[in-house]
């Protein structure tokens, strides 16, 4: 069976001259970039947050200052260097500052939205493309990651471009085979973050499965017809082999990293935390449940999932007697393959079950649900608008469950709290020895992160749990003041909060601990709180020891 065309895919995509298409894409990029800059304007000069400060900015700064691809100021995690190289280039051209950093990342975010828009337009149609792109841009996790110096969003963006090229290659009316585009985009995605290699590999497996099913289906014509619409379009088998080529540059990077460091997959602690300690048969189903929630329910996604699920019960809308088309089954099968690959792999690895790891596939789910609403619901735009409002609300209001601070504007509250406390320390206790935990330990010792002008001497504890504070209390001669803060958001009335079994499970498999409150820490250290501050469920305090 010949390849089916995309569901009402716009003929203009193929009929436009190349120059006109480039102009159109540039204008769309400019529109997305301007919109992102406007929405992120109050956030552009914020100091660096958490993993930005802990790894990505130090690694990019090392590349900027010394030209080395292997970080020197922080242990290497073996992440490919593409995003760090982009930041180093931006700093080389415009100078080192948080404004340049966040503007450079917003440019990547705009390019990613352009790739998603193109993918949505090819797979569905123009209205679905606009609605999908708008929802993804407002989705709290995507919004906050847009200006952060981290690698998951760039990897997602290149994956969108790669999937668009992959689909275009299969539906090309003139049957011209141009695999270099998908190879390029998949390679760039993998060089942004290594886990992006999942997409081309699983698509390769999906195409091989299609060849196998067609082979055995020749003996049973009914079974072949039954499966045909969900299989990849018929093409040369050599087409599938191109999906393996993105492995080559990624393998080259790991070979280089191993030759320079002696470690293949990052430093031993990084490997233990993210791989060795996660491959537990009891942890995997728990992580899978969390990943499913991030895929279908997190921060208002449950509204879109519920609306899309209910829409499936309705018949397709008809125009001129013809039912509105769906995204072709084979495209949905391709998306599903990528989604399942991420769902399974991210349930196996990753010490912290962070929502940003799912950014390459959450927009695919949004695309399918929006297409379903467009096809089956008359007032589909109102539903999309309601979901958009829920996403915006999620940016400013914390949910009634635990979440990573980087997933909405809680990360801004964290930065403001830490910046103000750091200024208080600099004015009141210059040169003091400070007890604190990571990432504040880096914030106080690295002025180029944006928190202090002069570095402090720091005594570090792992966290502010009872055991760590008791250890610090026995070494009071090593510090003069303590900077203590909430390391996670604790909902006022969290589900299962009083269930001891759940607390033990979180502690064993996901590194959960309970921070002592500032008053409790001051009592155990024998000090006095001289600076307390709270903001939207987060807190920070400076404790001076009683001499």
Short mmCIF file of C-alpha atoms in Angstrom, two decimals:
data_model
loop_
_atom_site.label_atom_id
_atom_site.label_comp_id
_atom_site.label_asym_id
_atom_site.label_seq_id
_atom_site.Cartn_x
_atom_site.Cartn_y
_atom_site.Cartn_z
CA UNK A 1 0.00 0.00 0.00
CA UNK A 2 1.31 3.41 -0.90
CA UNK A 3 2.00 5.98 1.78
CA UNK A 4 -1.11 7.77 2.93
CA UNK A 5 -0.97 11.57 2.92
CA UNK A 6 -1.09 13.49 6.15
CA UNK A 7 -4.48 14.34 7.55
CA UNK A 8 -5.39 17.38 5.48
CA UNK A 9 -1.74 18.36 5.49
CA UNK A 10 -1.32 21.70 3.80
CA UNK A 11 -0.30 21.37 0.15
CA UNK A 12 1.47 24.70 0.50
CA UNK A 13 4.17 22.91 2.45
CA UNK A 14 5.25 21.13 -0.71
CA UNK A 15 4.14 23.57 -3.39
CA UNK A 16 5.84 26.69 -2.02
CA UNK A 17 9.19 27.67 -3.55
CA UNK A 18 12.12 26.98 -1.28
CA UNK A 19 12.86 30.70 -0.83
CA UNK A 20 9.26 31.42 0.17
CA UNK A 21 9.26 28.54 2.67
CA UNK A 22 12.47 29.83 4.27
CA UNK A 23 11.03 33.33 4.59
CA UNK A 24 7.86 31.94 6.16
CA UNK A 25 9.83 29.87 8.67
CA UNK A 26 12.06 32.80 9.55
CA UNK A 27 9.03 35.00 10.20
CA UNK A 28 7.47 32.30 12.37
CA UNK A 29 10.73 31.93 14.30
CA UNK A 30 10.86 35.69 14.82
CA UNK A 31 7.27 35.64 16.05
CA UNK A 32 7.92 32.79 18.52
CA UNK A 33 11.18 34.36 19.71
CA UNK A 34 9.60 37.78 20.25
CA UNK A 35 6.71 36.23 22.14
CA UNK A 36 9.03 34.23 24.38
CA UNK A 37 11.24 37.24 25.07
CA UNK A 38 8.20 39.30 26.04
CA UNK A 39 6.78 36.62 28.35
CA UNK A 40 10.17 35.90 29.95
CA UNK A 41 11.29 39.53 30.28
CA UNK A 42 11.06 39.60 34.13
CA UNK A 43 13.12 36.39 34.34
CA UNK A 44 16.02 37.15 32.01
CA UNK A 45 18.45 38.52 34.63
CA UNK A 46 17.81 35.93 37.32
CA UNK A 47 20.91 34.14 38.63
CA UNK A 48 21.35 30.49 37.75
CA UNK A 49 19.19 27.81 39.36
CA UNK A 50 20.00 24.33 40.70
CA UNK A 51 21.41 22.12 37.89
CA UNK A 52 22.21 25.22 35.84
CA UNK A 53 24.54 26.36 38.60
CA UNK A 54 25.70 22.86 39.47
CA UNK A 55 26.73 21.57 36.05
CA UNK A 56 25.62 23.14 32.78
CA UNK A 57 26.83 26.72 33.28
CA UNK A 58 30.18 25.64 34.83
CA UNK A 59 30.70 23.19 31.94
CA UNK A 60 29.85 25.86 29.35
CA UNK A 61 32.06 28.39 31.15
CA UNK A 62 35.00 25.98 31.08
CA UNK A 63 34.52 25.60 27.33
CA UNK A 64 34.25 29.39 26.97
CA UNK A 65 37.42 30.09 28.96
CA UNK A 66 39.67 27.18 28.03
CA UNK A 67 38.18 25.60 24.91
CA UNK A 68 37.95 22.20 26.59
CA UNK A 69 34.93 20.00 25.92
CA UNK A 70 35.44 18.15 29.22
CA UNK A 71 34.43 20.25 32.26
CA UNK A 72 37.23 21.10 34.67
CA UNK A 73 35.41 23.01 37.40
CA UNK A 74 32.84 20.26 37.99
CA UNK A 75 32.94 16.44 37.60
CA UNK A 76 31.96 15.46 34.07
CA UNK A 77 28.54 13.84 33.59
CA UNK A 78 29.43 12.86 30.01
CA UNK A 79 26.55 14.86 28.56
CA UNK A 80 27.34 15.73 24.92
CA UNK A 81 28.65 19.29 24.55
CA UNK A 82 26.33 20.80 21.91
CA UNK A 83 24.28 23.05 24.23
CA UNK A 84 27.35 24.08 26.22
CA UNK A 85 29.09 24.97 22.96
CA UNK A 86 26.08 27.10 21.95
CA UNK A 87 26.29 29.02 25.23
CA UNK A 88 30.05 29.45 24.91
CA UNK A 89 29.54 30.86 21.41
CA UNK A 90 26.87 33.28 22.66
CA UNK A 91 29.17 34.48 25.45
CA UNK A 92 32.06 34.87 23.00
CA UNK A 93 29.95 37.10 20.75
CA UNK A 94 27.91 39.07 23.29
CA UNK A 95 29.80 38.70 26.57
CA UNK A 96 29.22 36.57 29.64
CA UNK A 97 26.00 37.41 31.50
CA UNK A 98 22.81 35.72 32.60
CA UNK A 99 20.92 37.92 30.14
CA UNK A 100 22.93 36.52 27.23
CA UNK A 101 22.53 32.98 28.56
CA UNK A 102 18.77 33.14 28.89
CA UNK A 103 18.33 34.94 25.57
CA UNK A 104 20.39 32.27 23.83
CA UNK A 105 18.26 29.53 25.37
CA UNK A 106 15.05 31.34 24.38
CA UNK A 107 16.30 31.34 20.80
CA UNK A 108 16.64 27.56 21.06
CA UNK A 109 13.14 27.35 22.55
CA UNK A 110 11.69 29.42 19.68
CA UNK A 111 13.44 27.14 17.18
CA UNK A 112 11.99 24.14 19.00
CA UNK A 113 8.48 25.59 18.81
CA UNK A 114 9.01 26.16 15.10
CA UNK A 115 9.94 22.49 14.72
CA UNK A 116 6.84 21.43 16.66
CA UNK A 117 4.67 23.75 14.55
CA UNK A 118 6.07 22.23 11.38
CA UNK A 119 5.60 18.69 12.67
CA UNK A 120 2.00 19.43 13.73
CA UNK A 121 1.17 21.05 10.40
CA UNK A 122 2.52 18.09 8.43
CA UNK A 123 0.82 15.49 10.63
CA UNK A 124 -2.49 17.34 11.02
CA UNK A 125 -3.31 20.83 9.76
CA UNK A 126 -2.75 24.54 10.38
CA UNK A 127 -5.37 25.10 13.14
CA UNK A 128 -4.08 22.08 15.07
CA UNK A 129 -0.50 23.29 14.60
CA UNK A 130 -1.26 26.73 16.07
CA UNK A 131 -3.20 25.29 19.00
CA UNK A 132 -0.56 22.65 19.78
CA UNK A 133 2.31 25.12 19.63
CA UNK A 134 0.50 27.60 21.88
CA UNK A 135 -0.33 24.96 24.48
CA UNK A 136 3.22 23.61 24.55
CA UNK A 137 4.67 27.12 24.89
CA UNK A 138 2.41 27.73 27.92
CA UNK A 139 2.84 24.29 29.49
CA UNK A 140 4.61 25.15 32.78
CA UNK A 141 7.50 22.70 32.38
CA UNK A 142 8.25 23.87 28.83
CA UNK A 143 7.81 27.52 29.77
CA UNK A 144 10.29 27.47 32.64
CA UNK A 145 12.81 25.31 30.79
CA UNK A 146 12.72 27.72 27.85
CA UNK A 147 15.12 30.19 29.47
CA UNK A 148 17.15 27.73 31.54
CA UNK A 149 20.63 26.62 30.56
CA UNK A 150 19.79 22.90 30.46
CA UNK A 151 19.77 20.29 27.72
CA UNK A 152 16.36 18.58 27.73
CA UNK A 153 14.44 21.24 25.82
CA UNK A 154 17.05 21.59 23.04
CA UNK A 155 17.06 17.80 22.64
CA UNK A 156 13.27 17.89 22.40
CA UNK A 157 13.36 20.66 19.79
CA UNK A 158 15.79 18.85 17.51
CA UNK A 159 13.65 15.72 17.90
CA UNK A 160 10.59 17.64 16.66
CA UNK A 161 12.53 18.76 13.58
CA UNK A 162 13.78 15.20 13.04
CA UNK A 163 10.27 13.71 13.27
CA UNK A 164 8.99 16.32 10.80
CA UNK A 165 11.76 15.39 8.35
CA UNK A 166 11.09 11.69 8.94
CA UNK A 167 7.37 12.05 8.14
CA UNK A 168 8.06 14.30 5.15
CA UNK A 169 10.46 11.73 3.79
CA UNK A 170 7.72 9.08 3.94
CA UNK A 171 4.95 11.15 2.39
CA UNK A 172 6.96 12.95 -0.32
CA UNK A 173 4.75 13.02 -3.38
CA UNK A 174 7.69 12.74 -5.78
CA UNK A 175 9.13 9.77 -3.87
CA UNK A 176 12.46 11.51 -3.53
CA UNK A 177 14.41 10.05 -0.64
CA UNK A 178 16.31 12.72 1.29
CA UNK A 179 17.38 11.08 4.53
CA UNK A 180 20.10 13.59 5.35
CA UNK A 181 17.61 15.94 7.03
CA UNK A 182 16.37 13.42 9.59
CA UNK A 183 19.89 12.11 10.12
CA UNK A 184 21.10 15.66 10.80
CA UNK A 185 18.30 16.54 13.22
CA UNK A 186 18.43 13.22 15.10
CA UNK A 187 22.21 13.59 15.38
CA UNK A 188 21.90 17.11 16.79
CA UNK A 189 19.26 15.91 19.24
CA UNK A 190 21.58 13.16 20.50
CA UNK A 191 24.47 15.63 20.78
CA UNK A 192 22.22 17.89 22.86
CA UNK A 193 21.35 15.03 25.21
CA UNK A 194 22.28 11.40 24.81
CA UNK A 195 18.81 10.04 25.60
CA UNK A 196 17.48 11.61 22.38
CA UNK A 197 19.04 8.68 20.52
CA UNK A 198 15.99 6.70 21.70
CA UNK A 199 13.81 8.23 18.95
CA UNK A 200 15.73 7.10 15.84
CA UNK A 201 16.50 3.70 17.38
CA UNK A 202 12.89 2.94 18.24
CA UNK A 203 11.74 4.15 14.81
CA UNK A 204 14.28 1.80 13.27
CA UNK A 205 12.81 -1.04 15.35
CA UNK A 206 9.29 -0.01 14.36
CA UNK A 207 10.16 -0.08 10.66
CA UNK A 208 11.79 -3.50 10.99
CA UNK A 209 8.65 -4.73 12.72
CA UNK A 210 6.62 -3.38 9.81
CA UNK A 211 8.73 -5.29 7.29
CA UNK A 212 8.34 -8.45 9.38
CA UNK A 213 4.56 -8.11 9.69
CA UNK A 214 4.20 -7.48 5.96
CA UNK A 215 6.32 -10.54 5.29
CA UNK A 216 4.17 -12.88 7.33
CA UNK A 217 1.00 -11.08 6.19
CA UNK A 218 1.49 -12.21 2.60
CA UNK A 219 0.19 -15.60 3.66
CA UNK A 220 -2.93 -14.03 5.19
CA UNK A 221 -4.30 -11.11 3.20
CA UNK A 222 -6.91 -10.22 5.85
CA UNK A 223 -4.28 -9.80 8.56
CA UNK A 224 -2.16 -7.71 6.23
CA UNK A 225 -5.03 -5.32 5.49
CA UNK A 226 -5.86 -5.16 9.21
CA UNK A 227 -2.35 -4.01 10.13
CA UNK A 228 -1.50 -2.02 7.02
CA UNK A 229 -2.70 1.40 8.12
CA UNK A 230 -0.63 1.25 11.32
CA UNK A 231 2.59 0.18 9.59
CA UNK A 232 5.26 2.45 8.12
CA UNK A 233 4.63 3.32 4.47
CA UNK A 234 6.22 0.91 2.03
CA UNK A 235 9.73 1.93 1.05
CA UNK A 236 13.19 0.56 0.46
CA UNK A 237 14.64 -1.32 3.39
CA UNK A 238 17.81 0.73 3.11
CA UNK A 239 15.72 3.73 4.16
CA UNK A 240 15.51 2.30 7.68
CA UNK A 241 19.27 1.98 7.99
CA UNK A 242 19.68 5.75 7.93
CA UNK A 243 18.02 5.84 11.34
CA UNK A 244 21.12 4.18 12.76
CA UNK A 245 23.51 6.89 11.55
CA UNK A 246 22.85 9.32 14.47
CA UNK A 247 24.54 6.75 16.69
CA UNK A 248 27.86 7.52 14.99
CA UNK A 249 28.48 11.09 16.28
CA UNK A 250 27.19 10.12 19.73
CA UNK A 251 29.56 7.14 19.83
CA UNK A 252 32.35 9.47 18.73
CA UNK A 253 31.65 11.77 21.67
CA UNK A 254 31.64 8.93 24.18
CA UNK A 255 34.88 7.57 22.73
CA UNK A 256 36.48 10.98 23.13
CA UNK A 257 35.12 11.33 26.66
CA UNK A 258 36.42 7.90 27.64
CA UNK A 259 39.84 8.66 26.19
CA UNK A 260 40.06 11.90 28.18
CA UNK A 261 38.53 10.82 31.50
CA UNK A 262 38.58 7.03 31.68
CA UNK A 263 34.81 7.07 32.27
CA UNK A 264 32.32 6.17 29.58
CA UNK A 265 29.00 7.31 31.08
CA UNK A 266 30.08 10.10 33.40
CA UNK A 267 31.80 10.12 36.75
CA UNK A 268 31.16 7.13 39.05
CA UNK A 269 28.82 9.02 41.40
CA UNK A 270 26.72 10.27 38.47
CA UNK A 271 26.47 6.73 37.07
CA UNK A 272 25.59 5.27 40.47
CA UNK A 273 22.87 7.82 41.16
CA UNK A 274 21.25 7.77 37.71
CA UNK A 275 21.71 4.17 36.59
CA UNK A 276 23.09 1.66 39.08
CA UNK A 277 20.82 2.74 41.96
CA UNK A 278 17.66 2.95 39.83
CA UNK A 279 17.61 -0.54 38.35
CA UNK A 280 15.53 -1.95 41.19
CA UNK A 281 12.49 -4.13 40.34
CA UNK A 282 10.49 -2.43 43.11
CA UNK A 283 11.41 1.09 42.04
CA UNK A 284 10.69 0.67 38.32
CA UNK A 285 6.85 0.37 38.55
CA UNK A 286 6.75 3.35 40.94
CA UNK A 287 8.81 5.42 38.53
CA UNK A 288 6.58 4.24 35.67
CA UNK A 289 3.50 5.51 37.51
CA UNK A 290 5.17 8.88 38.02
CA UNK A 291 6.15 9.04 34.34
CA UNK A 292 2.58 8.26 33.26
CA UNK A 293 1.35 11.08 35.47
CA UNK A 294 3.89 13.46 33.93
CA UNK A 295 2.75 12.38 30.48
CA UNK A 296 -1.01 12.64 30.95
CA UNK A 297 -1.80 14.54 34.15
CA UNK A 298 0.97 16.86 35.35
CA UNK A 299 0.17 20.58 35.75
CA UNK A 300 -3.19 20.58 34.00
CA UNK A 301 -2.45 17.91 31.42
CA UNK A 302 -5.20 15.84 33.05
CA UNK A 303 -7.75 18.33 31.68
CA UNK A 304 -6.54 17.78 28.13
CA UNK A 305 -6.40 14.01 28.66
CA UNK A 306 -9.93 13.95 30.06
CA UNK A 307 -11.29 16.12 27.24
CA UNK A 308 -9.51 14.08 24.59
CA UNK A 309 -10.66 10.80 26.08
CA UNK A 310 -14.29 11.93 26.19
CA UNK A 311 -14.01 13.26 22.63
CA UNK A 312 -13.08 9.75 21.48
CA UNK A 313 -16.63 8.72 22.39
CA UNK A 314 -18.04 11.17 19.85
CA UNK A 315 -18.26 10.61 16.08
CA UNK A 316 -16.02 12.69 13.80
CA UNK A 317 -17.41 16.00 12.63
CA UNK A 318 -18.36 16.11 8.98
CA UNK A 319 -17.69 18.83 6.44
CA UNK A 320 -19.46 18.64 3.06
CA UNK A 321 -20.49 15.12 3.99
CA UNK A 322 -16.91 14.00 4.64
CA UNK A 323 -15.60 13.19 8.10
CA UNK A 324 -12.75 15.35 9.37
CA UNK A 325 -9.55 13.34 8.98
CA UNK A 326 -7.41 12.05 11.81
CA UNK A 327 -3.64 11.96 12.01
CA UNK A 328 -2.87 8.87 9.88
CA UNK A 329 -2.55 5.70 11.94
CA UNK A 330 1.03 5.08 10.84
CA UNK A 331 2.08 8.53 12.10
CA UNK A 332 0.31 7.92 15.40
CA UNK A 333 2.08 4.57 15.61
CA UNK A 334 5.42 6.31 15.03
CA UNK A 335 4.65 8.83 17.78
CA UNK A 336 3.50 6.05 20.09
CA UNK A 337 6.74 4.16 19.53
CA UNK A 338 8.77 7.18 20.61
CA UNK A 339 6.49 7.86 23.59
CA UNK A 340 6.71 4.25 24.80
CA UNK A 341 10.49 4.26 24.42
CA UNK A 342 10.83 7.34 26.62
CA UNK A 343 8.24 6.07 29.06
CA UNK A 344 10.06 2.78 29.53
CA UNK A 345 13.63 4.09 29.51
CA UNK A 346 12.96 7.02 31.84
CA UNK A 347 11.32 4.62 34.27
CA UNK A 348 14.54 2.62 34.37
CA UNK A 349 17.12 5.39 34.75
CA UNK A 350 17.32 8.82 36.35
CA UNK A 351 17.84 9.22 40.07
CA UNK A 352 15.48 12.19 40.13
CA UNK A 353 12.23 11.54 38.25
CA UNK A 354 12.21 15.00 36.69
CA UNK A 355 9.41 16.10 34.39
CA UNK A 356 11.80 17.85 32.01
CA UNK A 357 13.15 14.46 30.91
CA UNK A 358 9.80 13.84 29.19
CA UNK A 359 9.81 17.07 27.16
CA UNK A 360 10.53 15.28 23.86
CA UNK A 361 7.27 13.30 24.10
CA UNK A 362 4.76 15.38 26.09
CA UNK A 363 4.23 17.70 23.08
CA UNK A 364 3.49 14.63 20.93
CA UNK A 365 0.71 13.67 23.36
CA UNK A 366 -0.61 17.25 23.28
CA UNK A 367 -0.58 17.16 19.46
CA UNK A 368 -2.62 13.95 19.31
CA UNK A 369 -5.17 15.19 21.85
CA UNK A 370 -5.58 18.55 20.11
CA UNK A 371 -6.05 16.80 16.76
CA UNK A 372 -8.68 14.56 18.37
CA UNK A 373 -10.57 17.57 19.74
CA UNK A 374 -10.39 19.36 16.38
CA UNK A 375 -11.77 16.27 14.64
CA UNK A 376 -14.61 15.42 17.01
CA UNK A 377 -15.67 18.47 19.05
CA UNK A 378 -17.46 21.50 17.64
CA UNK A 379 -16.22 23.92 20.33
CA UNK A 380 -12.72 22.49 20.43
CA UNK A 381 -11.13 25.95 20.59
CA UNK A 382 -12.88 26.65 23.89
CA UNK A 383 -11.44 23.46 25.37
CA UNK A 384 -7.96 24.38 24.17
CA UNK A 385 -8.40 27.85 25.67
CA UNK A 386 -9.49 26.32 29.01
CA UNK A 387 -6.41 24.07 29.06
CA UNK A 388 -4.21 27.07 28.22
CA UNK A 389 -5.71 28.96 31.18
CA UNK A 390 -5.00 25.96 33.43
CA UNK A 391 -1.39 25.91 32.22
CA UNK A 392 -0.95 29.62 32.96
CA UNK A 393 -2.52 29.14 36.39
CA UNK A 394 -0.10 26.29 37.03
CA UNK A 395 2.81 28.64 36.39
CA UNK A 396 1.81 30.87 39.30
CA UNK A 397 0.10 28.48 41.75
CA UNK A 398 1.67 25.39 43.25
CA UNK A 399 -0.24 22.09 42.96
CA UNK A 400 -1.43 20.06 45.97
CA UNK A 401 1.32 17.48 45.39
CA UNK A 402 5.08 17.48 45.46
CA UNK A 403 6.86 18.75 42.35
CA UNK A 404 10.25 19.97 41.24
CA UNK A 405 10.72 23.69 41.78
CA UNK A 406 11.95 24.10 38.21
CA UNK A 407 8.56 23.03 36.81
CA UNK A 408 6.80 26.34 37.40
CA UNK A 409 7.67 29.83 38.63
CA UNK A 410 8.52 28.45 42.06
CA UNK A 411 12.08 28.43 40.72
CA UNK A 412 11.94 32.24 40.60
CA UNK A 413 10.87 32.35 44.26
CA UNK A 414 13.82 30.10 45.11
CA UNK A 415 16.29 32.35 43.26
CA UNK A 416 14.90 35.53 44.84
CA UNK A 417 15.08 34.03 48.33
CA UNK A 418 18.67 32.89 47.84
CA UNK A 419 19.81 36.11 46.19
CA UNK A 420 18.42 38.24 49.03
CA UNK A 421 19.87 35.98 51.71
CA UNK A 422 23.26 36.03 49.95
CA UNK A 423 23.22 39.85 49.93
CA UNK A 424 22.39 39.83 53.64
CA UNK A 425 25.38 37.56 54.32
CA UNK A 426 27.66 39.77 52.24
CA UNK A 427 26.63 42.91 54.14
CA UNK A 428 26.36 41.49 57.67
CA UNK A 429 28.94 38.69 57.71
CA UNK A 430 31.61 39.35 55.04
CA UNK A 431 34.36 36.77 55.17
CA UNK A 432 32.39 34.48 57.48
CA UNK A 433 32.53 30.69 57.26
CA UNK A 434 29.10 29.49 56.17
CA UNK A 435 27.45 26.13 56.78
CA UNK A 436 25.03 25.26 54.00
CA UNK A 437 24.02 22.58 51.48
CA UNK A 438 24.20 22.31 47.70
CA UNK A 439 23.33 24.23 45.55
CA UNK A 440 23.78 27.19 47.92
CA UNK A 441 27.34 25.99 48.51
CA UNK A 442 28.08 26.73 44.84
CA UNK A 443 26.08 29.97 44.90
CA UNK A 444 28.30 31.32 47.71
CA UNK A 445 31.64 30.14 46.32
CA UNK A 446 31.21 31.02 42.61
CA UNK A 447 30.51 34.74 42.12
CA UNK A 448 29.92 34.25 38.38
CA UNK A 449 26.67 32.42 39.20
CA UNK A 450 25.16 35.80 40.11
CA UNK A 451 24.54 35.56 43.87
CA UNK A 452 27.62 37.14 45.50
CA UNK A 453 30.46 39.45 44.50
CA UNK A 454 33.08 37.82 46.72
CA UNK A 455 33.25 34.10 47.50
CA UNK A 456 32.59 32.76 50.98
CA UNK A 457 34.31 29.87 52.72
CA UNK A 458 31.75 27.09 52.96
CA UNK A 459 31.28 24.02 55.16
CA UNK A 460 28.88 21.75 53.31
CA UNK A 461 26.27 19.29 54.54
CA UNK A 462 24.23 17.03 52.26
CA UNK A 463 20.87 18.40 53.40
CA UNK A 464 19.08 19.76 56.46
CA UNK A 465 17.78 16.48 57.82
CA UNK A 466 18.19 15.52 61.48
CA UNK A 467 21.25 13.34 60.86
CA UNK A 468 23.13 15.97 58.85
CA UNK A 469 22.41 18.80 61.27
CA UNK A 470 23.51 16.65 64.20
CA UNK A 471 26.81 15.98 62.42
CA UNK A 472 27.24 19.71 61.84
CA UNK A 473 26.47 20.45 65.50
CA UNK A 474 29.52 18.41 66.49
CA UNK A 475 31.75 20.53 64.23
CA UNK A 476 30.66 24.03 65.23
CA UNK A 477 34.25 25.29 65.13
CA UNK A 478 34.22 24.93 61.33
CA UNK A 479 31.61 27.65 60.62
CA UNK A 480 30.35 30.98 61.94
CA UNK A 481 26.87 31.18 60.41
CA UNK A 482 24.49 28.78 58.69
CA UNK A 483 22.46 29.40 55.55
CA UNK A 484 19.54 26.96 55.66
CA UNK A 485 16.69 26.66 53.21
CA UNK A 486 13.87 24.43 52.00
CA UNK A 487 15.28 22.02 49.41
CA UNK A 488 11.85 21.03 48.09
CA UNK A 489 8.28 22.24 48.05
CA UNK A 490 6.16 20.67 50.75
CA UNK A 491 2.39 20.98 50.03
CA UNK A 492 0.39 22.14 53.06
CA UNK A 493 -1.99 19.18 52.75
CA UNK A 494 -0.11 16.69 50.59
CA UNK A 495 -1.71 13.37 49.70
CA UNK A 496 -0.22 10.42 51.63
CA UNK A 497 1.85 12.85 53.73
CA UNK A 498 0.97 11.05 56.96
CA UNK A 499 1.36 7.57 55.50
CA UNK A 500 4.61 6.25 56.96
CA UNK A 501 4.94 3.48 54.35
CA UNK A 502 4.86 6.00 51.51
CA UNK A 503 7.47 8.14 53.28
CA UNK A 504 9.77 5.14 53.59
CA UNK A 505 9.26 4.25 49.91
CA UNK A 506 10.13 7.79 48.83
CA UNK A 507 13.16 7.82 51.08
CA UNK A 508 14.46 4.48 49.83
CA UNK A 509 13.89 4.85 46.10
CA UNK A 510 13.71 8.59 45.37
CA UNK A 511 16.06 10.20 47.90
CA UNK A 512 13.28 11.88 49.87
CA UNK A 513 14.17 13.48 53.20
CA UNK A 514 12.44 15.92 55.51
CA UNK A 515 14.16 19.24 56.11
CA UNK A 516 14.14 20.50 59.66
CA UNK A 517 12.52 23.89 60.12
CA UNK A 518 14.80 26.90 60.79
CA UNK A 519 13.81 27.02 64.46
CA UNK A 520 14.71 23.34 64.89
CA UNK A 521 18.03 23.79 63.13
CA UNK A 522 18.91 26.85 65.23
CA UNK A 523 18.15 24.94 68.41
CA UNK A 524 20.31 21.96 67.42
CA UNK A 525 23.22 24.16 66.29
CA UNK A 526 22.99 26.46 69.30
CA UNK A 527 22.39 29.59 67.25
CA UNK A 528 19.95 32.44 66.66
CA UNK A 529 17.95 33.16 63.53
CA UNK A 530 19.05 36.60 62.31
CA UNK A 531 17.43 36.53 58.88
CA UNK A 532 14.19 34.63 58.12
CA UNK A 533 12.23 34.84 54.86
CA UNK A 534 9.33 32.86 53.40
CA UNK A 535 7.73 32.97 49.96
CA UNK A 536 4.93 30.78 48.56
CA UNK A 537 5.75 27.70 50.58
CA UNK A 538 9.56 28.07 50.47
CA UNK A 539 11.78 29.44 53.21
CA UNK A 540 15.36 30.46 53.89
CA UNK A 541 17.14 31.61 57.04
CA UNK A 542 20.54 32.76 58.28
CA UNK A 543 21.52 31.41 61.68
CA UNK A 544 24.34 33.01 63.68
CA UNK A 545 26.08 30.77 66.18
CA UNK A 546 26.23 31.85 69.77
CA UNK A 547 29.89 32.25 70.67
#
